[in-house]
Short mmCIF file of C-alpha atoms in Angstrom, two decimals:
data_model
loop_
_atom_site.label_atom_id
_atom_site.label_comp_id
_atom_site.label_asym_id
_atom_site.label_seq_id
_atom_site.Cartn_x
_atom_site.Cartn_y
_atom_site.Cartn_z
CA MET A 46 153.25 30.33 -240.13
CA PHE A 47 151.02 29.65 -237.15
CA PRO A 48 149.87 32.67 -235.08
CA ARG A 49 151.67 33.15 -231.79
CA VAL A 50 149.61 31.72 -228.92
CA ASN A 51 149.83 33.00 -225.35
CA PHE A 52 150.07 29.64 -223.61
CA LEU A 53 150.09 31.19 -220.13
CA LEU A 54 146.75 32.90 -220.82
CA ILE A 55 145.15 29.67 -222.08
CA PHE A 56 146.48 27.72 -219.07
CA GLY A 57 145.00 30.30 -216.69
CA ILE A 58 141.59 30.11 -218.37
CA ILE A 59 141.56 26.29 -218.12
CA ILE A 60 142.41 26.39 -214.39
CA THR A 61 139.68 28.98 -213.74
CA VAL A 62 137.03 26.91 -215.59
CA LEU A 63 137.99 23.74 -213.69
CA ALA A 64 137.80 25.58 -210.36
CA LEU A 65 134.31 26.88 -211.21
CA ILE A 66 133.11 23.37 -212.17
CA TYR A 67 134.50 21.94 -208.92
CA PHE A 68 132.79 24.66 -206.87
CA LEU A 69 129.40 24.05 -208.54
CA LEU A 70 129.62 20.29 -208.10
CA SER A 71 130.57 20.67 -204.43
CA SER A 72 127.60 22.96 -203.78
CA LEU A 73 125.17 20.54 -205.40
CA THR A 74 126.58 17.61 -203.45
CA SER A 75 126.36 19.39 -200.08
CA ASP A 76 122.73 20.42 -200.73
CA GLU A 77 121.66 16.92 -201.67
CA ALA A 78 123.44 15.14 -198.81
CA PRO A 79 121.95 16.04 -195.39
CA ARG A 80 124.04 15.56 -192.26
CA PRO A 81 123.69 12.03 -190.91
CA LYS A 82 121.86 11.70 -187.57
CA ILE A 83 124.22 10.98 -184.70
CA SER A 84 123.76 7.59 -183.08
CA TYR A 85 124.64 6.76 -179.47
CA SER A 86 123.93 3.04 -179.66
CA HIS A 87 127.63 2.30 -179.18
CA LEU A 88 127.56 4.20 -175.89
CA LYS A 89 124.58 2.23 -174.61
CA HIS A 90 126.53 -0.97 -175.11
CA SER A 91 129.21 0.48 -172.82
CA ILE A 92 126.71 0.90 -169.96
CA GLU A 93 126.96 -2.17 -167.73
CA THR A 94 123.40 -3.19 -166.87
CA ASP A 95 124.54 -5.18 -163.82
CA ARG A 96 126.60 -2.31 -162.39
CA LEU A 97 125.63 0.86 -160.52
CA VAL A 98 128.72 2.94 -159.75
CA ASP A 99 130.62 0.47 -157.52
CA LEU A 100 127.71 -1.92 -156.93
CA ILE A 101 127.99 -5.13 -158.96
CA SER A 102 125.09 -7.32 -157.89
CA SER A 103 121.33 -7.71 -158.16
CA ALA A 104 121.05 -4.39 -156.32
CA ALA A 105 122.59 -2.72 -159.36
CA SER A 106 120.47 -4.36 -162.04
CA SER A 107 117.04 -4.80 -160.41
CA TYR A 108 114.32 -2.49 -159.15
CA ARG A 109 111.90 -3.03 -156.29
CA LEU A 110 109.39 -0.93 -158.22
CA SER A 111 109.35 0.36 -161.79
CA PRO A 112 106.61 1.65 -164.12
CA SER A 113 104.66 -1.27 -165.62
CA GLY A 114 104.30 0.59 -168.90
CA ASN A 115 107.18 2.71 -170.14
CA PRO A 116 105.69 6.17 -170.87
CA CYS A 117 108.59 6.87 -173.22
CA GLU A 118 107.40 4.18 -175.61
CA ASP A 119 104.34 6.19 -176.65
CA GLU A 120 105.22 7.03 -180.25
CA SER A 121 102.55 9.75 -180.38
CA LEU A 122 104.47 11.86 -177.85
CA ASP A 123 107.24 14.26 -178.79
CA ILE A 124 109.24 13.89 -175.58
CA LEU A 125 111.26 17.00 -174.91
CA GLY A 126 112.57 15.82 -171.56
CA VAL A 127 112.31 13.26 -168.78
CA ILE A 128 112.17 14.77 -165.28
CA LEU A 129 113.90 12.69 -162.60
CA VAL A 130 112.79 13.68 -159.09
CA SER A 131 115.01 12.39 -156.29
CA SER A 132 112.64 11.64 -153.39
CA TYR A 133 112.97 10.02 -149.97
CA VAL A 134 110.60 7.13 -149.25
CA THR A 135 108.62 9.01 -146.57
CA HIS A 136 108.18 12.14 -148.70
CA ASP A 137 104.80 11.03 -150.04
CA ASP A 138 103.43 14.51 -149.24
CA LEU A 139 105.99 16.12 -151.56
CA ARG A 140 105.34 13.61 -154.33
CA SER A 141 101.61 14.27 -153.96
CA ALA A 142 102.19 18.02 -154.16
CA HIS A 143 104.16 17.62 -157.41
CA ARG A 144 101.46 15.41 -158.92
CA ARG A 145 98.69 17.85 -157.99
CA ALA A 146 100.65 20.84 -159.26
CA LEU A 147 101.58 19.11 -162.51
CA PRO A 148 99.45 16.04 -163.30
CA GLU A 149 100.79 13.49 -165.79
CA SER A 150 98.41 14.73 -168.51
CA LYS A 151 99.66 18.30 -168.13
CA LEU A 152 103.30 17.20 -168.27
CA LYS A 153 102.69 15.12 -171.38
CA SER A 154 101.04 18.08 -173.13
CA LEU A 155 104.25 20.05 -172.48
CA GLY A 156 106.48 17.20 -173.70
CA PHE A 157 107.62 15.84 -170.33
CA VAL A 158 107.71 12.47 -168.60
CA ARG A 159 108.28 12.40 -164.81
CA LEU A 160 109.77 9.69 -162.61
CA PHE A 161 110.29 9.74 -158.83
CA LEU A 162 113.54 8.08 -157.70
CA LEU A 163 113.32 6.08 -154.46
CA ALA A 164 115.23 3.28 -152.76
CA GLU A 165 114.41 0.63 -150.15
CA ILE A 166 112.83 1.68 -146.85
CA PRO A 167 115.40 1.88 -144.03
CA LEU A 168 114.74 -0.40 -141.06
CA SER A 169 114.47 2.65 -138.81
CA GLU A 170 111.46 4.05 -140.69
CA ARG A 171 108.06 3.24 -139.18
CA SER A 172 105.84 5.75 -140.98
CA ILE A 173 105.93 4.02 -144.39
CA THR A 174 105.66 0.45 -145.62
CA GLN A 175 106.50 -1.23 -148.89
CA THR A 176 102.79 -2.04 -149.27
CA LEU A 177 101.98 1.68 -149.20
CA LEU A 178 104.64 2.40 -151.83
CA GLU A 179 103.24 -0.40 -153.99
CA GLY A 180 99.79 1.17 -153.69
CA GLU A 181 101.21 4.55 -154.71
CA GLN A 182 102.91 2.92 -157.69
CA LYS A 183 99.77 1.05 -158.71
CA ARG A 184 97.88 4.33 -158.85
CA PHE A 185 100.45 6.59 -160.53
CA GLN A 186 103.04 4.32 -162.23
CA ASP A 187 105.76 6.95 -161.82
CA ILE A 188 108.12 5.43 -159.24
CA LEU A 189 111.54 3.89 -159.83
CA GLN A 190 112.69 2.22 -156.60
CA GLY A 191 116.23 0.91 -156.40
CA SER A 192 117.29 -2.23 -154.53
CA PHE A 193 119.51 -0.41 -152.02
CA THR A 194 118.71 1.45 -148.80
CA ASP A 195 117.34 4.98 -149.05
CA ALA A 196 119.90 7.10 -147.17
CA TYR A 197 121.96 10.27 -147.51
CA ARG A 198 125.09 8.28 -148.21
CA ASN A 199 123.32 6.39 -150.99
CA LEU A 200 122.18 9.48 -152.90
CA THR A 201 124.81 8.88 -155.58
CA TYR A 202 123.35 5.44 -156.35
CA LYS A 203 119.88 6.95 -156.69
CA HIS A 204 121.15 9.79 -158.90
CA VAL A 205 123.08 7.54 -161.30
CA MET A 206 120.21 5.01 -161.28
CA GLY A 207 117.93 7.71 -162.68
CA LEU A 208 120.37 8.77 -165.40
CA LYS A 209 120.96 5.14 -166.30
CA TRP A 210 117.23 4.40 -166.61
CA ALA A 211 116.66 7.53 -168.71
CA THR A 212 119.47 6.69 -171.15
CA LEU A 213 118.50 3.03 -171.55
CA ASN A 214 114.71 3.35 -171.41
CA CYS A 215 113.87 6.88 -172.53
CA SER A 216 116.34 7.66 -175.30
CA ARG A 217 113.56 9.43 -177.25
CA ALA A 218 113.75 12.28 -174.73
CA SER A 219 116.09 14.99 -175.98
CA PHE A 220 116.91 16.17 -172.45
CA ILE A 221 117.06 14.91 -168.89
CA VAL A 222 116.18 17.12 -165.93
CA LYS A 223 117.33 15.98 -162.49
CA MET A 224 115.78 17.69 -159.46
CA ASP A 225 115.06 17.22 -155.76
CA ASP A 226 111.53 16.72 -154.44
CA ASP A 227 111.72 19.83 -152.22
CA THR A 228 112.33 22.11 -155.22
CA VAL A 229 109.65 24.30 -156.78
CA PHE A 230 110.06 25.14 -160.46
CA ASP A 231 108.43 26.90 -163.38
CA VAL A 232 107.76 24.14 -165.91
CA HIS A 233 106.92 26.61 -168.68
CA ARG A 234 110.20 28.45 -168.30
CA LEU A 235 112.04 25.13 -168.12
CA ARG A 236 110.36 24.06 -171.35
CA LYS A 237 111.33 27.30 -173.08
CA ILE A 238 114.98 26.91 -172.05
CA LEU A 239 115.11 23.31 -173.28
CA GLN A 240 113.53 24.32 -176.58
CA GLU A 241 116.24 26.97 -176.94
CA PHE A 242 118.85 24.31 -176.22
CA ARG A 243 117.31 22.12 -178.91
CA MET A 244 117.67 24.94 -181.45
CA SER A 245 121.16 26.09 -180.47
CA HIS A 246 122.94 22.88 -179.48
CA ASN A 247 124.01 19.99 -181.66
CA GLU A 248 122.80 16.75 -180.08
CA GLY A 249 126.36 15.48 -180.13
CA GLU A 250 127.53 18.28 -177.82
CA HIS A 251 127.83 17.94 -174.08
CA LEU A 252 125.34 19.88 -171.97
CA LEU A 253 125.28 20.45 -168.20
CA SER A 254 123.31 23.52 -167.21
CA GLY A 255 122.11 24.81 -163.85
CA TYR A 256 123.20 26.50 -160.64
CA VAL A 257 127.00 26.46 -160.61
CA GLN A 258 128.72 25.98 -157.24
CA SER A 259 132.43 26.80 -157.06
CA ASN A 260 135.14 26.99 -154.40
CA GLN A 261 133.10 24.85 -151.99
CA LYS A 262 135.08 23.21 -149.18
CA PRO A 263 134.36 19.78 -147.64
CA ILE A 264 132.86 19.94 -144.14
CA ARG A 265 135.40 18.37 -141.77
CA LEU A 266 133.30 18.65 -138.57
CA LYS A 267 132.23 15.15 -137.50
CA PRO A 268 128.90 16.17 -135.89
CA SER A 269 127.62 17.41 -139.28
CA LYS A 270 125.63 14.99 -141.40
CA TRP A 271 127.62 16.35 -144.35
CA PHE A 272 130.96 15.44 -142.72
CA VAL A 273 133.50 14.25 -145.28
CA SER A 274 136.74 12.66 -144.14
CA HIS A 275 140.09 13.14 -145.90
CA ARG A 276 139.92 9.50 -146.87
CA GLU A 277 136.62 10.07 -148.70
CA PHE A 278 137.80 13.27 -150.40
CA ARG A 279 141.36 14.45 -149.89
CA ASP A 280 141.36 17.77 -151.77
CA ALA A 281 140.72 21.03 -149.92
CA ILE A 282 138.13 22.26 -152.43
CA TYR A 283 135.47 20.40 -154.39
CA PRO A 284 135.55 20.64 -158.19
CA THR A 285 133.05 23.12 -159.61
CA TYR A 286 129.65 21.40 -159.83
CA LEU A 287 125.92 21.97 -160.35
CA SER A 288 123.50 22.08 -157.46
CA GLY A 289 121.23 19.05 -157.31
CA TRP A 290 118.19 21.30 -156.83
CA LEU A 291 117.56 21.17 -160.57
CA TYR A 292 119.93 20.82 -163.49
CA MET A 293 119.53 20.08 -167.19
CA THR A 294 121.49 17.72 -169.40
CA ASN A 295 121.11 15.77 -172.65
CA GLN A 296 121.32 12.12 -173.66
CA ARG A 297 124.94 12.28 -174.84
CA THR A 298 126.13 13.78 -171.56
CA ALA A 299 124.02 11.51 -169.34
CA GLN A 300 125.35 8.40 -171.07
CA ASP A 301 128.94 9.58 -170.74
CA LEU A 302 128.40 10.34 -167.04
CA VAL A 303 126.92 6.88 -166.39
CA ILE A 304 129.82 5.17 -168.18
CA ALA A 305 132.36 7.31 -166.28
CA SER A 306 130.68 6.44 -162.97
CA GLN A 307 131.51 2.78 -163.61
CA LYS A 308 135.23 3.58 -163.59
CA THR A 309 135.44 6.25 -160.89
CA PRO A 310 135.82 5.74 -157.12
CA PHE A 311 132.52 6.24 -155.29
CA PHE A 312 131.73 9.53 -153.53
CA TRP A 313 128.45 9.83 -151.64
CA ILE A 314 127.50 13.50 -152.21
CA ASP A 315 125.71 12.94 -155.49
CA ASP A 316 125.70 16.35 -157.17
CA ILE A 317 129.43 16.79 -156.46
CA PHE A 318 130.18 13.29 -157.75
CA VAL A 319 128.07 13.40 -160.91
CA THR A 320 128.27 17.03 -162.06
CA GLY A 321 131.62 17.84 -160.43
CA ILE A 322 134.00 14.88 -160.23
CA LEU A 323 132.70 13.08 -163.32
CA SER A 324 132.22 16.22 -165.43
CA LYS A 325 135.77 17.32 -164.61
CA LYS A 326 137.06 13.88 -165.58
CA LEU A 327 135.25 14.14 -168.93
CA ASN A 328 136.16 17.83 -169.47
CA ILE A 329 132.48 18.79 -169.72
CA PRO A 330 131.93 22.55 -169.32
CA LEU A 331 129.20 23.74 -166.94
CA ASP A 332 126.62 26.21 -168.26
CA ARG A 333 126.06 28.83 -165.52
CA ARG A 334 122.39 29.76 -165.01
CA ASN A 335 122.57 31.02 -161.41
CA ALA A 336 120.33 34.04 -162.05
CA LEU A 337 117.41 31.66 -162.62
CA TYR A 338 117.67 30.15 -159.13
CA SER A 339 116.70 31.42 -155.69
CA ALA A 340 118.64 29.94 -152.78
CA ASN A 341 116.09 31.35 -150.35
CA LYS A 342 112.51 30.18 -149.92
CA ASP A 343 111.41 33.72 -149.00
CA PHE A 344 112.02 34.91 -152.54
CA ILE A 345 109.67 32.19 -153.79
CA ASP A 346 107.02 33.50 -151.38
CA CYS A 347 107.63 37.02 -152.65
CA CYS A 348 107.30 35.86 -156.25
CA ILE A 349 103.84 34.54 -155.40
CA ARG A 350 102.96 37.83 -153.66
CA ASP A 351 104.15 39.96 -156.57
CA ALA A 352 102.37 37.79 -159.16
CA GLU A 353 99.07 38.06 -157.26
CA LYS A 354 99.27 41.76 -156.46
CA HIS A 355 101.26 43.29 -159.29
CA HIS A 356 101.33 40.62 -162.03
CA TYR A 357 105.12 40.63 -162.10
CA LYS A 358 106.93 37.68 -163.65
CA CYS A 359 109.14 35.81 -161.21
CA PRO A 360 112.85 36.23 -162.00
CA TYR A 361 113.49 32.68 -160.76
CA MET A 362 112.84 29.38 -162.49
CA ALA A 363 113.51 27.24 -159.40
CA GLY A 364 114.11 27.41 -155.67
CA PRO A 365 113.59 25.57 -152.36
CA ASN A 366 110.16 24.99 -150.83
CA GLY A 367 111.49 25.54 -147.31
CA GLY A 368 109.73 22.47 -145.94
CA GLU A 369 106.33 23.65 -147.20
CA ALA A 370 104.88 21.04 -149.55
CA GLU A 371 101.96 23.24 -150.60
CA LEU A 372 104.35 25.88 -151.92
CA ILE A 373 104.95 23.61 -154.94
CA GLY A 374 101.34 23.95 -156.04
CA LYS A 375 101.11 27.66 -155.19
CA PHE A 376 104.17 28.52 -157.22
CA THR A 377 103.00 26.50 -160.22
CA THR A 378 99.44 27.84 -160.18
CA ILE A 379 100.12 31.50 -159.41
CA VAL A 380 103.56 32.10 -160.90
CA ALA A 381 104.25 29.52 -163.59
CA GLU A 382 100.74 29.75 -165.04
CA CYS A 383 100.23 33.52 -164.85
CA PRO A 384 99.00 34.65 -168.29
CA ASP A 385 98.81 38.31 -167.27
CA CYS A 386 102.25 38.50 -165.66
CA HIS A 387 104.84 40.78 -167.24
CA GLU A 388 108.49 41.68 -166.79
CA ARG A 389 109.36 44.47 -164.36
CA THR A 390 110.24 47.80 -165.91
CA ALA A 391 113.20 49.93 -164.88
CA SER A 392 110.94 51.96 -162.59
CA ASP A 393 109.48 48.90 -160.82
CA PRO A 394 111.02 47.87 -157.47
CA ARG A 395 113.32 44.85 -157.60
CA ILE A 396 112.23 41.75 -155.74
CA THR A 397 115.59 41.73 -153.95
CA ASP A 398 114.70 45.17 -152.50
CA THR A 399 111.15 44.38 -151.38
CA CYS A 400 111.38 40.78 -150.17
CA VAL A 401 111.74 40.06 -146.43
CA GLY A 402 114.57 37.66 -145.60
CA VAL A 403 115.33 35.25 -142.78
CA VAL A 404 117.99 35.02 -140.13
CA LYS A 405 119.87 31.74 -139.71
CA TYR A 406 121.84 30.79 -136.63
CA HIS A 407 123.29 27.82 -134.76
CA PRO A 408 121.45 26.98 -131.51
CA GLY A 409 124.53 25.40 -129.95
CA LYS A 410 124.57 21.93 -131.54
CA PRO A 411 127.18 21.68 -134.29
CA GLY A 412 125.72 20.48 -137.55
CA GLU A 413 122.12 21.27 -136.56
CA PRO A 414 121.23 24.70 -138.05
CA MET A 415 117.84 26.28 -137.46
CA VAL A 416 115.90 28.72 -139.59
CA LYS A 417 113.75 31.36 -137.93
CA GLU A 418 111.71 34.11 -139.56
CA LEU A 419 112.74 37.68 -138.88
CA HIS A 420 109.59 39.77 -138.61
CA LEU A 421 110.07 43.40 -139.58
#
C-alpha cells in the first residue's frame, strides 16, 4: 500500500513557492526597468503657431524683435528656468535696472534665461522709437516684441506670447517664471524654491505657484482704467488666480494653458485670464505662497534697512518697486546677496512691527488713486 499523502498540504506548498518566485521576478523587473521620461511633443503639435489667443494673423505668428541666437540652445547650460518679464515699451529704465542688478552672465550661472516681453509702440508714445528698441535689442538680445500694440488691454496677448515662446523655444527649461518689470525679487530664493519643486514634483504634474488672489470683484466704475463691463465678464467674482507680479509654473502647465487659450474667449486682464479662467477650466490647483510676497513697497525698503543694520534675512521673495527703478538693484545687492544675513529669532522684532507704512487715499478723481508717505 502507498502511504497516505496530505494533498492539501502539498497544494499549499506549491502555491507558496509560486508566489515567492513571482515576487522575486517582479522585483528584478522593476529594478531593471527605469520609468520612461515623459514627452510633451504631442502637446507642442497642438499649439497653433499662427494663433495667439483670438488673433489669427501675422500678428500672432511673427515678432517685431526676437533674440538672434536662442540662449536656450546652449547645450552646456543646465537651464532651471526661463524668466519672462512683462515690460512696457517706454520702461527702458526698469529693464536697465534688472540687467544691472542681474546681468546675463549672473543669471546663466544660476541656471536662468531672461526675456523681456514687449509689443509695438503705440502711436501716442513720443519718448521711444522702434530704432531705439532695435538698438537695445542689438546690445542685449533679450527682447521679444510682439506684432500688436503695447497697451493695458493687450496684456493677455503679451502674457500668452511669452508662455508660447518658452514652450516652443525653451523646452529645456524645467520651469517658467512670469513677472512684471516693476517687481523686485530675490533670485537666490527663487532658485531654491524651483530646485525644491524639481525634487518634489513629477514633471508630468501641473504647477502654478505664487500669490493667490481670491474673492476679487470686477471693477464696474467706468472712470477706472480697470473697468470691466458685464459683457466682458458677467460673473460677480473672478475665479481664484495668481498675481502677475511673479508666479512660477512648469512646461506641462504652460503648454496646457497656451492650448486652452486658443479655445477660450478673450479676457484682457492677463493674470485673471491665464492663471484664473484657464486654470479653472483645466482644473489646475493653485499653490499658495502668499507669505513670500509683500504687497507694499515700504516693506521692501525695510528689508533693505534690516539687512544693512541687523543682517536679518528678508521674509519676502518678491514685492513692488513702488515706481523706484533703483530699488531693484538695491534689493538684489543688499538683500538677495547678503552672505551674513540670518533668520530672525523669537526675540527679534518682526518686520511688520517695525516698518513704517503709507496712507492711500482718493484725491477726488475716481479711478486715480494717489500714494503719499505718512511720516511718523
